[in-house]
């Protein structure tokens, strides 16, 4: 690890300004992602600005929304009784990932801003456009079992790994930020993560020094019947090979409305609007769910070793919808 300075943020504005002023500075939250990458030599920030003591650690709720501070711990969010009742997919996504220790330490903002687990990104000796822009992409000629089947480009095929982000993709979530120059932004979650295109080094639309301050979840009737289903190599804890966040609004056995997003298979949280549309008005039964799953994966492109993910993701969507439809209420 290279030497770096450590600064504790004393206010939201100061923390954002401090990172904004120093091109090689980064925010530090729970440290469970960034410190790993520093140890591996993937990241070498000259300064870390710790945001954990900023007043961003509360969950506020009313009838219209939940306002979740950026520094709320993932465990704290998963265990909140109202989050569990009104947005169960959030809790299920969080509990499907990490260990209990990691959930206790890590934060909500750090979760949606974690980098890919692509093994070449995490190896400083490999070519990787995400780590070193213009250096190439080792996956193109290398081991592509983990690579994305949706949203890739010739410059990067890395899967975006956050389970929480997959859940937020179906909830009309909003990200609030404070910029280093003093401004603030309100960013709809469906535009927050970028496709890699020819600039895969940028995962999100955030500018350097832009601090996430809160997430907002609007109250949505459909979110009360929502579910996360995830398949991984190792059941104890692991990242998704394929996962689905789903929500259903049902009336007398028919689908009034549906939400579907995929995780583990795409370069960003992947909302499946055509699949959702196909379910509206249909009977909530296996045939409808299979047709929706086919649509969700219709644009998927397999490489040498990752073709299994397409079929797996279809099954994951069908299973998630079937389990949810069978729930009482
Ligand atoms: C062994 C292991 C297993 C894991 N398994 C899973 C899994 O199955 N599913 C899953 O989804 N995740 C998994 N994770 C990832 C985990 O979710 C992240 O490590 C964690 O959520 C990061 O949160 P943090 O607070 O520690 O972030 P940090 O490591 O502190 O920061 C992460 C990034 O976010 C930036 N950042 C942090 N806060 C802010 C802010 N407020 N504004 C702007 N930028 C900010 C930092 O600069 C950094 O770039 C796993 C991690 C480990 C180590
Ligand atoms: S897929 Fe993306 S992260 Fe992986 S090596 Fe290629 S450029 Fe790097």
Coordinates of C-alpha atoms and ligand atoms in Angstrom, one line a residue:
X1 CA 0.0 0.0 0.0
X2 CA 1.3 3.5 -0.8
X3 CA 1.4 6.3 1.8
X4 CA -1.7 8.4 2.0
X5 CA -3.1 11.1 4.2
X6 CA -6.3 10.6 6.3
X7 CA -8.7 13.4 7.0
X8 CA -11.9 13.1 9.0
X9 CA -14.7 15.1 7.3
X10 CA -16.2 17.6 9.7
X11 CA -19.1 18.8 7.5
X12 CA -20.8 17.6 4.3
X13 CA -19.6 20.7 2.5
X14 CA -16.0 20.5 3.7
X15 CA -15.7 16.8 2.9
X16 CA -17.0 17.3 -0.7
X17 CA -14.7 20.4 -1.1
X18 CA -11.7 18.5 0.2
X19 CA -12.0 15.7 -2.3
X20 CA -13.0 18.1 -5.1
X21 CA -9.8 20.1 -4.5
X22 CA -7.4 17.1 -4.7
X23 CA -7.6 15.0 -7.9
X24 CA -6.2 11.9 -6.2
X25 CA -8.4 12.1 -3.0
X26 CA -11.3 9.8 -2.4
X27 CA -14.1 9.4 0.2
X28 CA -13.8 6.7 2.8
X29 CA -16.9 5.1 4.3
X30 CA -16.8 1.6 5.9
X31 CA -13.7 0.9 3.9
X32 CA -14.7 -2.7 3.1
X33 CA -14.3 -2.1 -0.7
X34 CA -11.8 0.7 -1.0
X35 CA -9.2 -0.6 1.5
X36 CA -9.2 -4.0 -0.2
X37 CA -8.5 -2.3 -3.6
X38 CA -5.7 -0.2 -2.0
X39 CA -4.0 -3.3 -0.6
X40 CA -4.2 -5.0 -4.0
X41 CA -2.6 -1.9 -5.6
X42 CA -5.6 -1.2 -7.7
X43 CA -6.3 2.2 -6.1
X44 CA -3.7 4.5 -4.7
X45 CA -5.5 7.6 -3.4
X46 CA -3.2 10.3 -2.1
X47 CA -5.8 11.2 0.6
X48 CA -8.8 9.6 2.1
X49 CA -11.6 11.8 3.5
X50 CA -13.6 9.9 6.0
X51 CA -17.3 10.5 5.8
X52 CA -18.5 8.2 8.6
X53 CA -18.9 10.9 11.3
X54 CA -20.9 13.2 9.1
X55 CA -24.6 13.5 10.0
X56 CA -25.6 11.0 7.3
X57 CA -26.3 8.0 9.4
X58 CA -30.1 8.1 9.9
X59 CA -33.1 6.5 8.3
X60 CA -36.1 8.9 8.3
X61 CA -39.6 7.7 7.3
X62 CA -43.0 9.1 6.7
X63 CA -46.0 8.1 4.6
X64 CA -44.5 9.3 1.4
X65 CA -40.9 8.0 1.5
X66 CA -37.9 6.7 3.2
X67 CA -34.8 9.0 3.4
X68 CA -31.7 7.0 4.0
X69 CA -28.5 8.6 4.9
X70 CA -25.4 7.7 2.8
X71 CA -23.6 6.4 5.9
X72 CA -26.4 4.2 7.2
X73 CA -24.8 0.7 7.6
X74 CA -26.1 -2.0 5.4
X75 CA -27.1 -4.1 8.5
X76 CA -29.0 -1.1 9.9
X77 CA -31.0 -0.8 6.7
X78 CA -31.7 -4.5 6.4
X79 CA -33.0 -4.7 10.0
X80 CA -35.2 -1.6 10.0
X81 CA -38.8 -2.9 10.6
X82 CA -40.5 -0.4 8.2
X83 CA -38.0 -1.1 5.4
X84 CA -38.8 -4.7 5.9
X85 CA -42.5 -4.1 5.7
X86 CA -42.6 -1.5 2.9
X87 CA -39.6 -2.4 0.8
X88 CA -38.9 -6.1 1.5
X89 CA -36.7 -6.5 -1.6
X90 CA -34.2 -4.1 0.0
X91 CA -33.8 -6.3 3.1
X92 CA -33.7 -9.5 1.1
X93 CA -31.0 -8.1 -1.3
X94 CA -28.8 -7.0 1.6
X95 CA -29.2 -10.3 3.4
X96 CA -28.2 -12.2 0.3
X97 CA -24.8 -10.5 0.1
X98 CA -21.8 -10.1 2.3
X99 CA -21.2 -11.6 5.7
X100 CA -22.9 -10.2 8.9
X101 CA -19.6 -8.5 9.8
X102 CA -19.3 -6.8 6.5
X103 CA -22.9 -5.7 6.6
X104 CA -22.2 -4.1 10.1
X105 CA -19.3 -2.2 8.7
X106 CA -20.2 -1.1 5.2
X107 CA -22.5 1.7 4.2
X108 CA -25.4 2.2 1.8
X109 CA -23.4 4.7 -0.4
X110 CA -20.3 2.5 -0.4
X111 CA -22.5 -0.4 -1.5
X112 CA -23.9 1.3 -4.6
X113 CA -20.5 2.7 -5.4
X114 CA -18.4 -0.5 -5.1
X115 CA -16.3 -1.4 -8.1
X116 CA -16.6 -4.5 -10.2
X117 CA -15.3 -7.9 -9.1
X118 CA -13.8 -8.6 -12.5
X119 CA -10.6 -10.5 -11.7
X120 CA -8.6 -8.6 -14.2
X121 CA -9.7 -5.3 -12.7
X122 CA -8.4 -6.5 -9.3
X123 CA -5.1 -7.6 -10.8
X124 CA -2.8 -4.6 -11.4
X125 CA -0.7 -6.6 -13.8
X126 CA -3.6 -7.2 -16.3
X127 CA -4.8 -5.0 -19.1
X128 CA -8.0 -3.3 -17.9
X129 CA -9.7 -0.2 -19.3
X130 CA -11.7 0.3 -16.2
X131 CA -8.5 0.5 -14.0
X132 CA -6.2 2.1 -16.6
X133 CA -8.1 3.8 -19.4
X134 CA -6.8 2.7 -22.8
X135 CA -4.8 -0.3 -21.5
X136 CA -7.2 -2.9 -23.1
X137 CA -9.5 -5.5 -21.7
X138 CA -8.1 -8.8 -20.7
X139 CA -11.5 -10.4 -20.7
X140 CA -11.7 -10.1 -24.5
X141 CA -9.1 -12.9 -24.8
X142 CA -9.2 -14.3 -21.3
X143 CA -11.4 -16.0 -18.7
X144 CA -14.9 -14.7 -19.3
X145 CA -17.1 -16.9 -17.1
X146 CA -17.9 -13.9 -14.9
X147 CA -18.4 -11.4 -17.8
X148 CA -21.7 -9.6 -18.4
X149 CA -24.2 -10.9 -21.0
X150 CA -26.0 -7.5 -21.1
X151 CA -24.8 -4.0 -21.5
X152 CA -21.2 -4.8 -22.4
X153 CA -19.0 -2.9 -24.9
X154 CA -15.8 -3.8 -26.8
X155 CA -14.0 -1.9 -24.0
X156 CA -15.5 -3.6 -21.0
X157 CA -17.7 -6.5 -20.0
X158 CA -17.5 -6.2 -16.3
X159 CA -20.6 -7.1 -14.2
X160 CA -21.8 -4.5 -11.7
X161 CA -21.9 -6.4 -8.4
X162 CA -24.2 -4.7 -5.9
X163 CA -27.3 -6.6 -4.8
X164 CA -28.7 -3.5 -3.2
X165 CA -28.4 -1.5 -6.4
X166 CA -30.4 -4.2 -8.2
X167 CA -33.2 -3.9 -5.7
X168 CA -33.1 -0.1 -5.9
X169 CA -33.5 -0.3 -9.7
X170 CA -37.2 -1.4 -9.3
X171 CA -38.1 1.2 -6.6
X172 CA -37.8 4.6 -8.4
X173 CA -35.0 5.5 -5.9
X174 CA -33.4 8.9 -6.0
X175 CA -29.8 9.7 -5.1
X176 CA -29.0 13.1 -3.5
X177 CA -25.5 14.5 -3.7
X178 CA -23.4 17.5 -2.6
X179 CA -20.9 18.7 -5.1
X180 CA -17.4 19.9 -4.3
X181 CA -18.3 23.4 -5.7
X182 CA -21.2 23.7 -3.3
X183 CA -24.0 22.6 -5.6
X184 CA -26.4 19.7 -5.0
X185 CA -28.0 17.2 -7.4
X186 CA -31.0 14.9 -7.3
X187 CA -30.3 11.9 -9.5
X188 CA -32.9 9.3 -10.5
X189 CA -31.4 5.9 -9.8
X190 CA -32.1 4.5 -13.3
X191 CA -29.6 7.0 -14.7
X192 CA -27.1 6.8 -11.9
X193 CA -25.0 3.9 -13.1
X194 CA -23.4 4.2 -16.6
X195 CA -23.0 1.7 -19.4
X196 CA -19.3 1.2 -20.0
X197 CA -19.3 2.4 -23.7
X198 CA -15.8 3.7 -24.4
X199 CA -15.3 5.2 -20.9
X200 CA -15.6 2.2 -18.6
X201 CA -13.5 3.9 -15.9
X202 CA -16.6 5.8 -14.9
X203 CA -19.2 3.6 -13.3
X204 CA -21.6 6.4 -12.4
X205 CA -22.6 10.0 -13.4
X206 CA -21.0 11.4 -10.2
X207 CA -18.2 14.0 -10.7
X208 CA -15.0 13.9 -8.7
X209 CA -15.6 15.2 -5.2
X210 CA -19.4 14.7 -5.5
X211 CA -20.6 13.2 -2.2
X212 CA -23.7 11.1 -2.0
X213 CA -25.7 12.4 1.0
X214 CA -29.0 10.4 0.9
X215 CA -31.1 7.9 -1.0
X216 CA -34.8 8.4 -1.2
X217 CA -37.3 5.6 -1.7
X218 CA -40.8 6.9 -2.6
X219 CA -43.6 5.0 -1.0
X220 CA -44.8 2.6 -3.7
X221 CA -47.8 0.2 -3.1
X222 CA -46.2 -2.4 -5.5
X223 CA -43.0 -2.4 -3.4
X224 CA -44.8 -4.1 -0.5
X225 CA -45.0 -7.2 -2.6
X226 CA -41.3 -7.4 -3.7
X227 CA -38.7 -10.0 -3.6
X228 CA -35.0 -10.7 -4.3
X229 CA -33.7 -14.1 -5.5
X230 CA -30.0 -14.7 -6.1
X231 CA -27.9 -17.6 -7.3
X232 CA -24.2 -17.7 -6.4
X233 CA -21.3 -20.2 -6.6
X234 CA -21.1 -20.4 -2.8
X235 CA -24.1 -20.3 -0.5
X236 CA -22.5 -19.0 2.6
X237 CA -21.8 -15.6 1.0
X238 CA -20.8 -14.6 -2.5
X239 CA -21.6 -12.3 -5.3
X240 CA -24.4 -13.1 -7.7
X241 CA -24.0 -15.3 -10.8
X242 CA -27.5 -14.1 -11.5
X243 CA -30.2 -12.4 -9.4
X244 CA -33.6 -10.8 -9.8
X245 CA -35.4 -8.1 -7.9
X246 CA -39.1 -8.3 -8.6
X247 CA -42.3 -6.7 -7.5
X248 CA -45.9 -7.6 -8.4
X249 CA -49.2 -5.9 -8.1
X250 CA -51.8 -8.7 -8.3
X251 CA -55.6 -8.6 -8.6
X252 CA -57.7 -11.8 -8.7
X253 CA -54.8 -13.9 -10.1
X254 CA -53.8 -11.3 -12.7
X255 CA -50.9 -9.0 -12.9
X256 CA -51.8 -5.3 -12.7
X257 CA -48.3 -4.1 -12.6
X258 CA -44.8 -5.7 -12.4
X259 CA -41.2 -4.6 -11.8
X260 CA -38.1 -6.7 -12.7
X261 CA -34.4 -6.0 -12.6
X262 CA -31.5 -8.3 -13.1
X263 CA -28.2 -8.5 -11.2
X264 CA -25.0 -10.5 -11.7
X265 CA -25.4 -10.5 -15.5
X266 CA -25.1 -6.9 -16.7
X267 CA -22.7 -4.0 -16.6
X268 CA -25.1 -1.9 -14.5
X269 CA -28.3 -2.6 -12.5
X270 CA -30.6 -3.9 -15.3
X271 CA -34.2 -2.9 -15.4
X272 CA -36.3 -5.1 -17.7
X273 CA -39.2 -2.8 -18.8
X274 CA -40.3 -4.9 -21.9
X275 CA -40.6 -8.0 -19.6
X276 CA -42.6 -5.9 -17.1
X277 CA -44.9 -4.7 -19.8
X278 CA -45.5 -8.2 -21.1
X279 CA -46.8 -9.2 -17.7
X280 CA -49.5 -6.5 -17.4
X281 CA -53.0 -8.0 -17.7
X282 CA -51.7 -11.6 -17.8
X283 CA -52.5 -14.4 -15.4
X284 CA -49.9 -14.7 -12.7
X285 CA -48.8 -18.1 -13.7
X286 CA -45.7 -20.0 -15.0
X287 CA -46.3 -19.4 -18.7
X288 CA -46.5 -15.6 -18.2
X289 CA -43.4 -15.6 -16.1
X290 CA -41.5 -17.7 -18.6
X291 CA -42.4 -15.4 -21.4
X292 CA -41.3 -12.4 -19.3
X293 CA -38.0 -14.1 -18.5
X294 CA -37.4 -14.7 -22.2
X295 CA -38.0 -11.0 -22.9
X296 CA -35.7 -10.0 -20.1
X297 CA -32.8 -11.9 -21.6
X298 CA -33.7 -11.4 -25.3
X299 CA -30.7 -9.1 -25.9
X300 CA -28.2 -11.1 -24.0
X301 CA -24.9 -12.0 -25.7
X302 CA -22.8 -15.0 -24.6
X303 CA -19.1 -15.3 -24.9
X304 CA -17.0 -18.5 -24.5
X305 CA -17.6 -19.4 -20.9
X306 CA -20.5 -17.3 -19.7
X307 CA -23.4 -18.6 -21.8
X308 CA -24.8 -20.5 -18.9
X309 CA -25.7 -17.2 -17.2
X310 CA -28.4 -16.5 -19.8
X311 CA -30.3 -19.7 -19.1
X312 CA -29.6 -19.3 -15.3
X313 CA -30.9 -15.7 -15.3
X314 CA -34.1 -16.9 -17.1
X315 CA -34.7 -19.5 -14.3
X316 CA -33.9 -16.9 -11.7
X317 CA -36.6 -14.5 -13.0
X318 CA -39.2 -17.3 -13.2
X319 CA -38.4 -18.5 -9.7
X320 CA -38.4 -15.0 -8.2
X321 CA -41.8 -14.2 -9.8
X322 CA -43.3 -17.6 -8.9
X323 CA -42.2 -17.3 -5.3
X324 CA -43.5 -13.8 -5.0
X325 CA -46.9 -14.6 -6.6
X326 CA -47.3 -17.5 -4.2
X327 CA -47.0 -15.2 -1.1
X328 CA -50.2 -14.4 0.7
X329 CA -51.5 -10.8 0.7
Ligands
LIG1 C1 -15.8 -10.5 1.1 C2 -16.8 -9.6 0.5 C3 -18.0 -10.1 0.0 C4 -19.0 -9.2 -0.5 N1 -20.1 -9.7 -1.0 C5 -21.0 -8.9 -1.5 C6 -22.3 -9.4 -2.1 O1 -22.5 -10.6 -2.1 N2 -23.1 -8.5 -2.6 C7 -22.9 -7.1 -2.6 O2 -23.7 -6.4 -3.1 N3 -21.7 -6.6 -2.1 C8 -20.8 -7.5 -1.6 N4 -19.7 -7.0 -1.1 C9 -19.3 -5.6 -1.3 C10 -19.8 -4.7 -0.2 O3 -21.2 -4.5 -0.4 C11 -19.1 -3.4 -0.3 O4 -17.7 -3.7 0.1 C12 -19.6 -2.4 0.7 O5 -21.0 -2.2 0.6 C13 -18.9 -1.0 0.5 O6 -19.3 -0.1 1.5 P1 -18.3 0.7 2.4 O7 -19.0 1.6 3.2 O8 -17.3 -0.2 3.1 O9 -17.5 1.5 1.2 P2 -16.0 2.0 1.0 O10 -15.1 0.8 0.8 O11 -15.7 2.9 2.1 O12 -16.2 2.9 -0.3 C14 -16.6 2.3 -1.5 C15 -16.5 3.3 -2.6 O13 -17.6 4.3 -2.4 C16 -17.1 5.6 -2.3 N5 -17.9 6.3 -1.3 C17 -18.3 5.8 -0.1 N6 -19.2 6.6 0.5 C18 -19.4 7.6 -0.4 C19 -20.3 8.8 -0.4 N7 -21.1 9.0 0.6 N8 -20.3 9.6 -1.5 C20 -19.5 9.3 -2.6 N9 -18.6 8.2 -2.6 C21 -18.6 7.4 -1.6 C22 -15.6 5.4 -1.9 O14 -14.8 6.5 -2.2 C23 -15.2 4.2 -2.6 O15 -14.9 4.5 -3.9 C24 -18.7 -7.8 -0.5 C25 -17.5 -7.3 0.0 C26 -16.5 -8.2 0.5 C27 -15.2 -7.6 1.0
LIG2 S1 -14.1 -6.5 -18.4 FE1 -13.8 -4.3 -17.7 S2 -13.1 -4.5 -15.7 FE2 -12.7 -6.5 -16.7 S3 -10.7 -6.4 -17.6 FE3 -12.2 -5.7 -19.2 S4 -12.1 -3.5 -18.9 FE4 -11.3 -4.4 -17.0

